[in-house]
Short mmCIF file of C-alpha atoms in Angstrom, two decimals:
data_model
loop_
_atom_site.label_atom_id
_atom_site.label_comp_id
_atom_site.label_asym_id
_atom_site.label_seq_id
_atom_site.Cartn_x
_atom_site.Cartn_y
_atom_site.Cartn_z
CA MET A 1 73.93 103.96 92.27
CA SER A 2 72.94 107.41 91.09
CA GLY A 3 72.82 108.53 94.69
CA ASN A 4 76.62 108.55 94.80
CA THR A 5 76.81 111.53 92.51
CA GLY A 6 76.01 114.95 93.90
CA ASP A 7 74.35 117.93 92.27
CA ASP A 8 77.63 119.02 90.70
CA GLY A 9 78.11 115.66 88.99
CA ARG A 10 81.10 114.66 91.13
CA SER A 11 81.10 111.21 92.68
CA VAL A 12 81.72 110.74 96.40
CA THR A 13 85.02 109.04 95.58
CA SER A 14 86.20 112.10 93.66
CA ARG A 15 85.23 114.28 96.61
CA VAL A 16 87.17 112.08 99.01
CA LEU A 17 90.19 112.22 96.72
CA GLY A 18 89.67 115.96 96.35
CA ILE A 19 90.09 116.25 100.11
CA LEU A 20 93.43 114.45 99.91
CA ASP A 21 94.38 116.75 97.01
CA ALA A 22 93.75 119.75 99.26
CA PHE A 23 96.96 118.89 101.12
CA ASP A 24 100.33 119.66 99.57
CA ILE A 25 103.80 120.70 100.65
CA GLU A 26 102.64 124.30 101.05
CA HIS A 27 99.43 123.29 102.82
CA PRO A 28 100.26 120.43 105.18
CA ARG A 29 97.76 121.45 107.87
CA LEU A 30 94.28 122.63 107.06
CA THR A 31 91.19 123.66 109.00
CA LEU A 32 87.87 122.16 108.03
CA SER A 33 86.93 125.33 106.17
CA ASP A 34 90.30 125.35 104.36
CA ILE A 35 89.57 121.81 103.22
CA ALA A 36 86.02 122.67 102.14
CA ARG A 37 87.26 125.67 100.16
CA ARG A 38 90.25 123.96 98.56
CA ALA A 39 88.20 120.84 97.66
CA SER A 40 85.16 122.87 96.51
CA LEU A 41 82.83 121.17 99.00
CA SER A 42 80.09 122.50 101.22
CA LEU A 43 81.08 122.68 104.87
CA THR A 44 78.50 119.98 105.66
CA THR A 45 79.88 117.55 103.10
CA ALA A 46 83.47 118.33 104.07
CA HIS A 47 82.60 117.76 107.73
CA ARG A 48 81.08 114.36 107.02
CA LEU A 49 83.84 113.11 104.71
CA VAL A 50 86.68 114.48 106.84
CA GLY A 51 85.10 112.73 109.83
CA GLU A 52 85.16 109.41 108.03
CA LEU A 53 88.73 109.95 106.79
CA THR A 54 89.85 110.87 110.29
CA GLU A 55 88.22 107.81 111.79
CA TRP A 56 90.17 105.60 109.36
CA ARG A 57 93.27 107.75 110.07
CA ALA A 58 93.74 108.88 106.48
CA LEU A 59 93.68 112.28 108.20
CA GLU A 60 94.51 113.25 111.75
CA ARG A 61 93.25 116.19 113.73
CA GLY A 62 95.79 118.22 115.73
CA GLU A 63 95.26 119.91 119.05
CA ASP A 64 94.66 123.21 117.25
CA GLY A 65 91.81 121.62 115.27
CA ARG A 66 93.72 121.55 112.00
CA TYR A 67 93.98 118.37 109.97
CA SER A 68 97.02 116.75 108.42
CA ILE A 69 97.69 113.53 106.52
CA GLY A 70 97.29 110.61 108.91
CA LEU A 71 99.37 107.62 109.88
CA ARG A 72 97.23 105.09 108.06
CA LEU A 73 97.53 106.82 104.70
CA TRP A 74 101.30 107.02 105.13
CA GLU A 75 101.32 103.31 105.97
CA ALA A 76 99.13 102.36 102.98
CA GLY A 77 101.27 104.41 100.59
CA LEU A 78 104.37 102.47 101.62
CA LEU A 79 102.79 99.24 100.27
CA GLY A 80 103.26 100.45 96.69
CA PRO A 81 106.05 99.14 94.44
CA LEU A 82 107.93 102.44 94.46
CA HIS A 83 108.73 101.85 98.12
CA THR A 84 108.70 98.08 98.53
CA ARG A 85 110.49 97.18 95.33
CA LEU A 86 112.53 100.05 93.92
CA ARG A 87 113.46 101.74 97.19
CA GLU A 88 114.07 98.45 99.03
CA ILE A 89 116.42 97.14 96.36
CA ALA A 90 118.20 100.48 95.95
CA MET A 91 118.69 101.23 99.66
CA PRO A 92 121.98 99.37 100.32
CA PHE A 93 123.47 100.92 97.17
CA LEU A 94 122.30 104.38 98.21
CA GLN A 95 123.85 103.83 101.63
CA GLY A 96 127.08 102.77 99.96
CA LEU A 97 127.11 106.01 97.97
CA TYR A 98 126.36 107.98 101.10
CA GLU A 99 129.22 106.31 102.96
CA ALA A 100 131.59 107.05 100.08
CA THR A 101 130.58 110.72 99.78
CA ARG A 102 128.75 111.83 102.98
CA GLU A 103 126.72 113.98 100.58
CA ASN A 104 123.06 114.04 99.52
CA VAL A 105 122.15 110.84 97.71
CA HIS A 106 119.00 110.70 95.58
CA LEU A 107 116.83 108.05 94.00
CA ALA A 108 114.20 109.44 91.62
CA VAL A 109 111.74 108.34 88.95
CA ARG A 110 110.23 110.35 86.12
CA ASP A 111 106.58 111.22 86.54
CA GLY A 112 105.38 113.24 83.59
CA ASN A 113 107.71 116.20 83.24
CA GLU A 114 109.06 115.99 86.76
CA ALA A 115 111.61 114.05 88.76
CA LEU A 116 109.82 112.47 91.70
CA TYR A 117 112.23 111.82 94.59
CA VAL A 118 111.74 108.30 95.96
CA GLU A 119 114.55 108.53 98.50
CA LYS A 120 116.97 111.11 99.77
CA LEU A 121 119.78 110.30 102.15
CA SER A 122 121.73 113.07 103.81
CA GLY A 123 123.81 113.61 106.89
CA HIS A 124 124.84 116.51 109.08
CA ARG A 125 127.70 117.40 106.76
CA SER A 126 125.75 117.20 103.49
CA VAL A 127 125.20 120.49 101.67
CA PRO A 128 121.63 121.81 102.22
CA ILE A 129 119.38 121.17 99.23
CA VAL A 130 115.75 121.63 98.24
CA SER A 131 114.82 118.05 97.42
CA ARG A 132 112.75 115.85 99.74
CA THR A 133 111.49 112.28 99.62
CA GLY A 134 108.11 112.51 97.93
CA GLY A 135 108.96 115.88 96.38
CA ARG A 136 109.15 116.86 92.72
CA LEU A 137 111.64 118.97 90.79
CA PRO A 138 112.03 119.79 87.08
CA LEU A 139 113.86 117.28 84.90
CA HIS A 140 116.20 119.76 83.20
CA THR A 141 117.57 121.47 86.33
CA THR A 142 118.46 118.34 88.32
CA GLY A 143 121.05 115.61 87.82
CA VAL A 144 118.58 112.76 88.31
CA GLY A 145 116.09 114.57 86.07
CA LYS A 146 118.54 114.94 83.20
CA ALA A 147 119.60 111.31 83.60
CA LEU A 148 115.91 110.29 83.37
CA LEU A 149 115.33 112.47 80.31
CA ALA A 150 118.51 111.71 78.36
CA TRP A 151 117.67 108.02 77.89
CA GLU A 152 114.04 108.64 76.96
CA THR A 153 112.76 108.29 73.39
CA CYS A 154 113.19 111.22 70.99
CA ASP A 155 109.42 111.76 71.08
CA HIS A 156 109.49 112.24 74.79
CA VAL A 157 112.48 114.59 74.69
CA ASP A 158 110.79 116.63 71.93
CA GLN A 159 107.64 116.88 73.98
CA TYR A 160 109.62 118.03 77.05
CA LEU A 161 111.54 120.63 75.03
CA ALA A 162 108.29 121.99 73.58
CA HIS A 163 107.25 123.26 77.03
CA PRO A 164 108.76 126.35 78.69
CA LEU A 165 111.89 125.40 80.62
CA ALA A 166 111.84 126.92 84.11
CA ARG A 167 114.94 128.97 84.88
CA LEU A 168 115.65 128.46 88.57
CA THR A 169 119.13 130.00 88.64
CA ARG A 170 121.07 131.96 86.08
CA TYR A 171 122.79 128.70 85.12
CA SER A 172 119.59 126.72 84.41
CA ILE A 173 119.47 125.60 80.79
CA SER A 174 116.27 127.18 79.49
CA GLU A 175 117.08 127.05 75.76
CA PRO A 176 115.73 123.90 74.07
CA GLY A 177 118.69 123.64 71.65
CA ARG A 178 121.28 123.81 74.43
CA LEU A 179 119.38 121.28 76.53
CA ARG A 180 119.14 118.88 73.60
CA LYS A 181 122.92 119.03 73.10
CA ASP A 182 123.48 118.56 76.82
CA LEU A 183 121.26 115.46 76.80
CA GLN A 184 123.20 114.01 73.85
CA ARG A 185 126.48 114.60 75.69
CA ILE A 186 125.04 112.99 78.83
CA ARG A 187 123.94 109.95 76.89
CA SER A 188 127.28 109.44 75.18
CA ARG A 189 129.19 109.96 78.43
CA GLY A 190 126.89 107.71 80.47
CA TYR A 191 126.08 110.15 83.27
CA ALA A 192 124.45 113.53 83.81
CA THR A 193 125.83 116.56 85.60
CA THR A 194 124.40 119.89 86.70
CA GLN A 195 126.45 122.96 87.61
CA GLU A 196 124.43 125.32 89.81
CA GLU A 197 121.40 124.79 87.55
CA MET A 198 119.07 124.01 90.46
CA THR A 199 120.71 125.84 93.37
CA LEU A 200 123.63 128.26 93.32
CA GLY A 201 126.72 126.69 94.79
CA ASN A 202 125.61 123.10 94.24
CA CYS A 203 126.43 120.63 91.49
CA SER A 204 125.27 117.09 90.91
CA VAL A 205 126.14 113.88 89.11
CA ALA A 206 123.53 111.23 88.29
CA CYS A 207 123.14 107.99 86.31
CA PRO A 208 120.07 106.25 84.97
CA ILE A 209 118.99 102.82 86.19
CA LEU A 210 118.19 101.11 82.89
CA ASP A 211 115.96 98.14 82.13
CA ALA A 212 116.85 95.34 79.70
CA GLU A 213 115.67 97.50 76.78
CA GLY A 214 117.88 100.40 77.87
CA ARG A 215 114.98 102.55 79.08
CA PRO A 216 115.31 104.46 82.36
CA ILE A 217 113.43 102.93 85.31
CA ALA A 218 114.86 105.44 87.77
CA ALA A 219 118.00 107.49 88.39
CA VAL A 220 120.51 107.69 91.21
CA GLY A 221 122.55 110.80 91.91
CA VAL A 222 124.65 112.78 94.37
CA VAL A 223 124.47 116.52 95.08
CA VAL A 224 127.59 118.25 96.42
CA HIS A 225 128.94 121.73 96.91
CA THR A 226 130.62 122.90 93.69
CA VAL A 227 134.01 123.31 95.34
CA ARG A 228 134.04 119.88 96.94
CA VAL A 229 134.48 117.47 94.09
CA GLU A 230 135.14 116.92 90.39
CA PRO A 231 132.12 115.39 88.60
CA ASP A 232 134.36 112.89 86.81
CA ARG A 233 135.62 111.59 90.15
CA LEU A 234 132.08 111.18 91.46
CA ALA A 235 130.70 109.36 88.41
CA PRO A 236 132.26 105.86 88.78
CA PRO A 237 130.67 104.95 92.14
CA ILE A 238 127.31 106.31 90.95
CA LEU A 239 127.53 104.31 87.72
CA ALA A 240 128.36 101.21 89.77
CA ALA A 241 125.40 101.79 92.10
CA ALA A 242 123.01 102.29 89.18
CA LYS A 243 124.26 99.10 87.56
CA GLY A 244 123.94 97.20 90.85
CA ILE A 245 120.37 98.38 91.36
CA ALA A 246 119.45 97.55 87.74
CA ASP A 247 120.87 94.02 88.12
CA ARG A 248 119.00 93.41 91.39
CA LEU A 249 115.76 94.70 89.90
CA ALA A 250 116.16 92.35 86.94
CA ALA A 251 116.95 89.43 89.28
CA ALA A 252 113.92 90.21 91.46
CA GLY A 253 111.67 89.65 88.41
CA ASP A 254 108.04 90.00 89.35
CA ASP A 255 108.55 89.75 93.12
CA PRO A 256 106.67 92.68 94.71
CA TYR A 257 108.64 92.50 97.98
CA PRO A 258 112.10 91.28 97.10
CA GLY A 259 113.45 92.04 100.58
CA TYR A 260 110.61 90.78 102.74
CA VAL A 261 110.51 87.00 102.60
CA HIS A 262 110.91 86.61 106.33
CA ASP A 263 108.40 89.31 107.08
CA LEU A 264 105.60 87.34 105.47
CA ASP A 265 106.32 84.27 107.57
CA LEU A 266 106.57 86.46 110.61
CA THR A 267 103.14 88.02 110.20
CA LYS A 268 101.65 84.55 110.24
CA ARG A 269 103.64 83.58 113.32
CA MET A 270 102.63 86.76 115.12
CA ARG A 271 98.99 86.00 114.44
CA ARG A 272 99.22 82.36 115.42
CA ARG A 273 101.02 82.76 118.71
CA SER A 274 99.53 85.94 120.11
CA MET B 1 72.87 112.83 101.47
CA SER B 2 71.20 109.53 102.11
CA GLY B 3 72.14 108.38 98.61
CA ASN B 4 75.75 107.97 99.73
CA THR B 5 74.90 105.01 101.90
CA GLY B 6 74.31 101.65 100.24
CA ASP B 7 71.95 98.83 101.15
CA ASP B 8 74.38 97.46 103.71
CA GLY B 9 74.55 100.79 105.54
CA ARG B 10 78.15 101.50 104.55
CA SER B 11 79.00 104.89 103.12
CA VAL B 12 80.88 105.26 99.86
CA THR B 13 83.83 106.66 101.79
CA SER B 14 84.03 103.55 103.93
CA ARG B 15 83.93 101.41 100.79
CA VAL B 16 86.75 103.41 99.22
CA LEU B 17 88.80 103.04 102.39
CA GLY B 18 87.85 99.36 102.50
CA ILE B 19 89.49 98.98 99.10
CA LEU B 20 92.72 100.49 100.45
CA ASP B 21 92.42 98.15 103.46
CA ALA B 22 92.33 95.19 101.09
CA PHE B 23 96.05 95.74 100.43
CA ASP B 24 98.61 94.71 103.01
CA ILE B 25 102.14 93.34 103.16
CA GLU B 26 100.87 89.85 102.34
CA HIS B 27 98.55 91.12 99.60
CA PRO B 28 100.37 93.86 97.71
CA ARG B 29 98.85 93.03 94.32
CA LEU B 30 95.21 92.14 93.89
CA THR B 31 92.88 91.38 91.00
CA LEU B 32 89.56 93.17 90.81
CA SER B 33 87.78 90.10 92.19
CA ASP B 34 90.33 89.82 95.04
CA ILE B 35 89.57 93.44 95.92
CA ALA B 36 85.80 92.92 95.73
CA ARG B 37 86.03 89.85 97.96
CA ARG B 38 88.45 91.33 100.51
CA ALA B 39 86.50 94.61 100.71
CA SER B 40 83.09 92.88 100.74
CA LEU B 41 81.89 94.72 97.64
CA SER B 42 79.95 93.59 94.60
CA LEU B 43 82.09 93.29 91.50
CA THR B 44 80.17 96.18 89.93
CA THR B 45 80.81 98.53 92.85
CA ALA B 46 84.43 97.43 93.12
CA HIS B 47 84.90 98.01 89.38
CA ARG B 48 83.54 101.54 89.58
CA LEU B 49 85.45 102.58 92.72
CA VAL B 50 88.72 100.93 91.65
CA GLY B 51 88.38 102.76 88.32
CA GLU B 52 88.13 106.10 90.10
CA LEU B 53 90.99 105.28 92.46
CA THR B 54 93.16 104.21 89.52
CA GLU B 55 92.39 107.39 87.61
CA TRP B 56 93.61 109.44 90.59
CA ARG B 57 96.55 107.01 90.94
CA ALA B 58 95.71 105.91 94.46
CA LEU B 59 95.93 102.51 92.77
CA GLU B 60 97.82 101.41 89.68
CA ARG B 61 97.06 98.56 87.33
CA GLY B 62 99.94 96.30 86.32
CA GLU B 63 100.42 94.60 82.96
CA ASP B 64 98.95 91.40 84.41
CA GLY B 65 95.76 93.27 85.33
CA ARG B 66 96.43 93.21 89.05
CA TYR B 67 96.27 96.39 91.11
CA SER B 68 98.74 97.75 93.61
CA ILE B 69 99.01 100.95 95.67
CA GLY B 70 99.71 103.85 93.32
CA LEU B 71 102.24 106.62 93.18
CA ARG B 72 99.83 109.37 94.21
CA LEU B 73 98.84 107.66 97.44
CA TRP B 74 102.50 107.13 98.31
CA GLU B 75 103.12 110.80 97.59
CA ALA B 76 100.14 111.98 99.67
CA GLY B 77 101.17 109.79 102.61
CA LEU B 78 104.59 111.45 102.72
CA LEU B 79 102.94 114.81 103.50
CA GLY B 80 102.05 113.61 107.01
CA PRO B 81 104.03 114.72 110.09
CA LEU B 82 105.52 111.27 110.67
CA HIS B 83 107.54 111.73 107.50
CA THR B 84 107.98 115.49 107.17
CA ARG B 85 108.67 116.27 110.79
CA LEU B 86 109.85 113.25 112.77
CA ARG B 87 111.68 111.45 109.97
CA GLU B 88 113.15 114.64 108.50
CA ILE B 89 114.57 115.78 111.83
CA ALA B 90 115.80 112.30 112.76
CA MET B 91 117.46 111.46 109.44
CA PRO B 92 120.92 113.02 109.96
CA PHE B 93 121.12 111.39 113.40
CA LEU B 94 120.07 108.03 111.97
CA GLN B 95 122.73 108.40 109.28
CA GLY B 96 125.29 109.20 111.95
CA LEU B 97 124.36 105.98 113.79
CA TYR B 98 124.54 104.05 110.56
CA GLU B 99 127.99 105.44 109.79
CA ALA B 100 129.18 104.53 113.29
CA THR B 101 127.82 100.97 113.17
CA ARG B 102 127.08 99.96 109.53
CA GLU B 103 124.19 98.05 111.08
CA ASN B 104 120.40 98.31 110.83
CA VAL B 105 119.20 101.61 112.29
CA HIS B 106 115.55 102.05 113.23
CA LEU B 107 113.20 104.91 114.02
CA ALA B 108 109.82 103.79 115.34
CA VAL B 109 106.72 105.13 117.04
CA ARG B 110 104.18 103.31 119.17
CA ASP B 111 100.81 102.76 117.52
CA GLY B 112 98.51 100.90 119.87
CA ASN B 113 100.31 97.74 120.92
CA GLU B 114 102.80 97.79 118.08
CA ALA B 115 106.03 99.45 117.10
CA LEU B 116 105.48 101.15 113.73
CA TYR B 117 108.76 101.55 111.85
CA VAL B 118 109.06 105.07 110.45
CA GLU B 119 112.54 104.56 109.00
CA LYS B 120 115.02 101.76 108.58
CA LEU B 121 118.53 102.29 107.32
CA SER B 122 120.67 99.33 106.37
CA GLY B 123 123.63 98.55 104.17
CA HIS B 124 125.08 95.55 102.38
CA ARG B 125 126.88 94.45 105.55
CA SER B 126 123.98 94.87 107.97
CA VAL B 127 122.56 91.67 109.44
CA PRO B 128 119.29 90.65 107.70
CA ILE B 129 116.22 91.53 109.75
CA VAL B 130 112.46 91.41 109.45
CA SER B 131 111.60 95.09 109.96
CA ARG B 132 110.65 97.41 107.12
CA THR B 133 109.74 101.08 106.86
CA GLY B 134 105.97 101.18 107.30
CA GLY B 135 105.96 97.77 109.00
CA ARG B 136 104.82 96.81 112.48
CA LEU B 137 106.31 94.52 115.11
CA PRO B 138 105.35 93.72 118.72
CA LEU B 139 106.55 96.09 121.42
CA HIS B 140 107.95 93.45 123.77
CA THR B 141 110.15 91.58 121.26
CA THR B 142 111.92 94.59 119.75
CA GLY B 143 114.41 97.09 121.14
CA VAL B 144 112.51 100.14 119.89
CA GLY B 145 109.26 98.59 121.12
CA LYS B 146 110.57 98.05 124.64
CA ALA B 147 111.99 101.58 124.68
CA LEU B 148 108.56 102.90 123.67
CA LEU B 149 106.79 100.82 126.32
CA ALA B 150 109.18 101.34 129.24
CA TRP B 151 108.55 105.09 129.46
CA GLU B 152 104.77 104.80 129.08
CA THR B 153 102.39 105.29 132.02
CA CYS B 154 101.73 102.37 134.38
CA ASP B 155 98.19 102.15 133.01
CA HIS B 156 99.46 101.63 129.53
CA VAL B 157 102.01 99.03 130.60
CA ASP B 158 99.32 97.18 132.60
CA GLN B 159 97.05 97.17 129.58
CA TYR B 160 99.85 95.81 127.37
CA LEU B 161 100.72 93.09 129.87
CA ALA B 162 97.07 92.04 130.10
CA HIS B 163 97.17 90.83 126.48
CA PRO B 164 98.87 87.59 125.38
CA LEU B 165 102.55 88.24 124.65
CA ALA B 166 103.55 86.67 121.31
CA ARG B 167 106.53 84.35 121.60
CA LEU B 168 108.49 84.76 118.39
CA THR B 169 111.64 82.93 119.47
CA ARG B 170 112.41 80.81 122.50
CA TYR B 171 113.99 83.93 124.04
CA SER B 172 110.93 86.20 123.66
CA ILE B 173 109.68 87.37 127.04
CA SER B 174 106.11 86.09 127.15
CA GLU B 175 105.61 86.19 130.94
CA PRO B 176 104.05 89.48 132.13
CA GLY B 177 106.01 89.52 135.39
CA ARG B 178 109.37 89.07 133.66
CA LEU B 179 108.53 91.72 131.10
CA ARG B 180 107.53 94.19 133.83
CA LYS B 181 110.88 93.70 135.55
CA ASP B 182 112.71 94.08 132.26
CA LEU B 183 110.89 97.37 131.56
CA GLN B 184 111.86 98.69 135.02
CA ARG B 185 115.49 97.78 134.39
CA ILE B 186 115.33 99.49 130.97
CA ARG B 187 113.92 102.64 132.49
CA SER B 188 116.51 102.87 135.23
CA ARG B 189 119.36 102.14 132.82
CA GLY B 190 118.08 104.54 130.14
CA TYR B 191 118.07 102.15 127.20
CA ALA B 192 116.40 98.92 126.08
CA THR B 193 118.06 95.75 124.82
CA THR B 194 116.82 92.56 123.24
CA GLN B 195 118.76 89.31 123.05
CA GLU B 196 117.41 87.10 120.25
CA GLU B 197 113.86 87.93 121.36
CA MET B 198 112.73 88.86 117.84
CA THR B 199 115.09 86.85 115.64
CA LEU B 200 117.59 84.17 116.64
CA GLY B 201 121.14 85.46 116.31
CA ASN B 202 120.21 89.15 116.52
CA CYS B 203 120.26 91.58 119.40
CA SER B 204 119.29 95.21 119.64
CA VAL B 205 119.78 98.36 121.67
CA ALA B 206 117.29 101.23 121.61
CA CYS B 207 116.53 104.53 123.38
CA PRO B 208 113.34 106.55 123.64
CA ILE B 209 113.05 110.05 122.18
CA LEU B 210 111.33 111.86 125.03
CA ASP B 211 109.24 115.02 125.06
CA ALA B 212 109.48 117.75 127.71
CA GLU B 213 107.19 115.73 130.00
CA GLY B 214 109.40 112.65 129.69
CA ARG B 215 106.89 110.74 127.54
CA PRO B 216 108.15 108.78 124.53
CA ILE B 217 107.52 110.41 121.13
CA ALA B 218 109.48 107.76 119.26
CA ALA B 219 112.46 105.44 119.71
CA VAL B 220 115.73 104.98 117.90
CA GLY B 221 117.62 101.69 117.88
CA VAL B 222 120.23 99.50 116.24
CA VAL B 223 120.00 95.79 115.45
CA VAL B 224 123.22 93.77 115.22
CA HIS B 225 124.35 90.17 115.14
CA THR B 226 124.73 88.91 118.71
CA VAL B 227 128.43 88.19 118.32
CA ARG B 228 129.30 91.57 116.88
CA VAL B 229 128.94 93.99 119.75
CA GLU B 230 128.37 94.54 123.46
CA PRO B 231 125.07 96.34 124.16
CA ASP B 232 126.79 98.66 126.61
CA ARG B 233 129.21 99.82 123.93
CA LEU B 234 126.36 100.50 121.49
CA ALA B 235 124.21 102.47 123.94
CA PRO B 236 126.10 105.81 124.19
CA PRO B 237 125.82 106.83 120.49
CA ILE B 238 122.15 105.77 120.45
CA LEU B 239 121.43 107.79 123.59
CA ALA B 240 123.17 110.78 122.00
CA ALA B 241 121.15 110.41 118.80
CA ALA B 242 117.88 110.16 120.74
CA LYS B 243 118.78 113.27 122.74
CA GLY B 244 119.76 115.13 119.56
CA ILE B 245 116.47 114.27 117.86
CA ALA B 246 114.46 115.23 120.96
CA ASP B 247 116.23 118.61 121.14
CA ARG B 248 115.63 119.34 117.45
CA LEU B 249 111.98 118.35 117.74
CA ALA B 250 111.56 120.70 120.69
CA ALA B 251 113.34 123.50 118.81
CA ALA B 252 111.16 122.96 115.72
CA GLY B 253 108.09 123.75 117.83
CA ASP B 254 104.97 123.70 115.73
CA ASP B 255 106.73 123.86 112.34
CA PRO B 256 105.26 121.08 110.17
CA TYR B 257 108.22 121.05 107.75
CA PRO B 258 111.28 121.98 109.76
CA GLY B 259 113.64 121.07 106.91
CA TYR B 260 111.81 122.54 103.94
CA VAL B 261 111.97 126.32 104.04
CA HIS B 262 113.64 126.61 100.67
CA ASP B 263 111.30 124.12 99.10
CA LEU B 264 108.32 126.37 99.69
CA ASP B 265 109.98 129.33 97.98
CA LEU B 266 111.04 127.07 95.18
CA THR B 267 107.56 125.82 94.38
CA LYS B 268 106.48 129.42 93.88
CA ARG B 269 109.49 130.16 91.68
CA MET B 270 108.88 127.03 89.61
CA ARG B 271 105.29 128.11 89.00
CA ARG B 272 106.18 131.70 88.19
CA ARG B 273 108.94 131.06 85.71
CA SER B 274 107.74 128.01 83.86
#
């Protein structure tokens, strides 16, 4: 179907995805012309595609005429294994850590050179932090990030160290040699720590969730105010949570929805009886 | 661009969205031929579109060749206001309810005739339930659903009652007249309860989060085992949480990311220094 490709050689699918790409944490609400500009589309094409996306509710249009990501896209995204498998299995363990600490509790995976936050639990008394569920932070400035990096292969660590290391506070480790030593220490000790390397005044402790081959699937960590706690005191419950999650993941095998057995039956019953 | 519409009159965008529609809670992993069949596409078209979606990571291909929803779609979905605004503001209040009860805590919105669960917190000791974040349940069999319905306009209630009311347990209220009376009682009392109407052995208490006009934006609720607690004892902290969330939402005004001020600065710093 040659007709699906426009004059600029882009397919319609890539244009549709380009519209979704136009939205990010700094640009959560966009006018039609914002979208056209950011997705490099003519206003006519943007208008047509945005209309179709809005009808399906991948986008929604606010009262001020600006668009944001819609309910249906949020709903579809939650069907992926990051949410239904990893997050579902981890949740009771994360809650346990939250109950024990009342601090920010994180679950993250590595995506390229970043820690992608799958879940963040926090309460009124937790120290304010910059992470958010669905957000990304560097590997070397965060506890979960270091835990994800320290158990990676040497090749991967080398590749990470070959790139410039962002210095987000004066305590961020931006020297490759120092970071390499820190990762070795983390690995031998079994958990990662940061001391004001991401945000002044905050420290963190994190452990990897390892698969049967000892490779990191994800990491779980806690962020606290530096004066509140000793890292060594915080490590044991985090290590226990990481081990618990790893065991449950292994036990769940290939099941895509380890927590949802009843839900599946229910959907059928809802359809039958209503 | 007439070339974007195929022989069957469907646009490419609608085909792409049809592929996403092929995935649901009962079908989280699909082969290419499953996708083609469920989205009514030829194998050739499905192959091409799925390839583009996989490249962008809207989909991901597992080792067994089956596809599931990908990381990038999950990430994009979390940029919507349901997550960044409602969930972000509600989270500390939900955690407070969880700490007070150690039971399942829900945040839901009404979408059509269903309660759509925006967040679910639960721990190891919470009673097992069928809800999930991103899942949907009927309004009249759930606490949050009844709370969402009871404060709706008469027109909306009439419309809901005109449809068959699914009977999920022998205690589900499937008679329109009884449900109408129950909704009136809920409204005058200020909170909704269910008694084994969704799942045998479980009961729930829920309150609406109301806007300045007294219309429900969302609902917050707790599900417990019937023997564990008296609904009247559970209601005050839930009412307080709902009020707290409503106040914060009002105070946040039009801000799309009320919790993320630092994050925005950070993204810039990360780009500048790395």
